[in-house]
Short mmCIF file of C-alpha atoms in Angstrom, two decimals:
data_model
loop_
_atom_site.label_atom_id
_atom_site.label_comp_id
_atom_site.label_asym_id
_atom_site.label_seq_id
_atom_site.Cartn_x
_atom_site.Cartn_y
_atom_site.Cartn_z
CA UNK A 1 0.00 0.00 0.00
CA UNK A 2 2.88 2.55 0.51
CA UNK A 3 4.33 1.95 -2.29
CA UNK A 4 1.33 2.39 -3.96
CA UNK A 5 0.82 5.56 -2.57
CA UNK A 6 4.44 6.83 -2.97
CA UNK A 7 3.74 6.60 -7.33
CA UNK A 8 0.71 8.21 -6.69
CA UNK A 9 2.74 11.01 -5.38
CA UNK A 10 5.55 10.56 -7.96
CA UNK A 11 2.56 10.84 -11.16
CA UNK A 12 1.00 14.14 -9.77
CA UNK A 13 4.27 15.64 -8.89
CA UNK A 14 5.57 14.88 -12.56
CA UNK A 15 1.93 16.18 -13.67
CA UNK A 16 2.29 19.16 -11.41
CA UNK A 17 5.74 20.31 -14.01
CA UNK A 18 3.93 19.34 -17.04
CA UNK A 19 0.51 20.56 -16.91
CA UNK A 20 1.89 24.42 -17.35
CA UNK A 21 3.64 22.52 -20.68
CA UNK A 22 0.23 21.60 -21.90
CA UNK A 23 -1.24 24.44 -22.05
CA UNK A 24 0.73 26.00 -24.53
CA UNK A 25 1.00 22.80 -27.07
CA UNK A 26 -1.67 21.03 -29.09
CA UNK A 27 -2.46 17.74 -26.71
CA UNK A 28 -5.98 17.28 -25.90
CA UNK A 29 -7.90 17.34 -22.85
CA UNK A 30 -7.11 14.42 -20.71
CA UNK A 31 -3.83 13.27 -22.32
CA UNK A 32 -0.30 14.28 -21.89
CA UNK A 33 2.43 14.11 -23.85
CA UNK A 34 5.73 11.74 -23.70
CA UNK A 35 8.78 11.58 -25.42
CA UNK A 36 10.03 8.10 -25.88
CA UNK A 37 13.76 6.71 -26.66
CA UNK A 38 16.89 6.04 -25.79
CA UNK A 39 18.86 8.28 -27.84
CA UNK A 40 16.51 9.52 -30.16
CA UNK A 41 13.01 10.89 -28.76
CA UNK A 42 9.72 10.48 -30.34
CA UNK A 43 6.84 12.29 -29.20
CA UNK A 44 3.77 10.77 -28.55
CA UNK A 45 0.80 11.76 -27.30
CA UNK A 46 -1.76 9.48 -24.32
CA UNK A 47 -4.15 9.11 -22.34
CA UNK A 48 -3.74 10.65 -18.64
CA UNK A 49 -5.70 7.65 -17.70
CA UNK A 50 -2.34 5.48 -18.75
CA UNK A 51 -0.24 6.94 -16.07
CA UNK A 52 -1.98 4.86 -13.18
CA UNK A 53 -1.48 1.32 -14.72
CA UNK A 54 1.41 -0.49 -12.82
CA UNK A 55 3.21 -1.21 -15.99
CA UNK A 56 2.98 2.70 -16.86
CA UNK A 57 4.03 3.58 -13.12
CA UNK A 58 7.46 0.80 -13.85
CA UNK A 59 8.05 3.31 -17.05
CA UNK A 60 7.49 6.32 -14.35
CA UNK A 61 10.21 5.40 -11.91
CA UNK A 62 12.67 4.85 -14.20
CA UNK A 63 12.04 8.20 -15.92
CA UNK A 64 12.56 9.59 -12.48
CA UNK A 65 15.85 7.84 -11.67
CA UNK A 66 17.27 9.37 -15.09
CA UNK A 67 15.87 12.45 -15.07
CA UNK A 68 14.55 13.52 -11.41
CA UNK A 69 11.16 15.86 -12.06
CA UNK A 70 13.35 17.60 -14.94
CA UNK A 71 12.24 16.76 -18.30
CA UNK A 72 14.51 18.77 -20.34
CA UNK A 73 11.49 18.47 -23.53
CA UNK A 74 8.81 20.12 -21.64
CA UNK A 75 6.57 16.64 -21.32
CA UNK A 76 7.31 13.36 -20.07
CA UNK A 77 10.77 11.58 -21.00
CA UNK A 78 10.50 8.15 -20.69
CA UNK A 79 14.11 6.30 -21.28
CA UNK A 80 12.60 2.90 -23.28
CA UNK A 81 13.16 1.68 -26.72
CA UNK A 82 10.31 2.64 -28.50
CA UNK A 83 8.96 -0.23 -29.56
CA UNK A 84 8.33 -1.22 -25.98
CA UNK A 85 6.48 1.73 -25.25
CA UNK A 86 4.36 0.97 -28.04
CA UNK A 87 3.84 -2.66 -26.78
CA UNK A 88 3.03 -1.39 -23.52
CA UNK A 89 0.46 1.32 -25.18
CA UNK A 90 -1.08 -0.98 -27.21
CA UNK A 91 -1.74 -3.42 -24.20
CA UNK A 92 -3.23 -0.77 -22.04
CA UNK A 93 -5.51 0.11 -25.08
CA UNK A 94 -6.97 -3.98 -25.25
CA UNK A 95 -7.07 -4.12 -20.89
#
């Protein structure tokens, strides 16, 4: 349960620097956007809804352990190849 708890804290903290972001880009209401890759970054855009799956919250911490609460592209940076953040997308669209 605390560990549950402490991600919840970790997502709206990492919301809390990118919501300002969002605002002044083209995402939607209700989704936020992430930039995905190792070296290079894609951009992609989901659903805030994604961000409390366990699987998501994995992608989360690691993001934090690289980068802190600084994401030097103004949205999420998640450090995965990006072909298993599309796995991982496409199973969260199907559960």
């Amino acid at each position: 349960m605390a560990i549950r708890f402490q991600r919840i804290i970790l997502v709206k903290q990492i919301l809390r620097r990118v919501l300002p972001y969002l605002e002044s880009t083209n995402v939607p209401k209700g989704y936020v956007p992430v930039y995905v890759g190792e070296t290079q970054k894609k951009r992609f855009v989901i659903p805030i809804s994604y961000l409390k799956h366990p699987s998501f919250q994995n992608l989360l911490s690691q993001a934090e352990e690289e980068f802190g609460f600084d994401h030097p592209l103004g949205g999420l940076t998640i450090p995965c190849r990006e072909e298993a953040f599309i796995d991982l997308t496409c199973s969260l669209n199907f559960s």
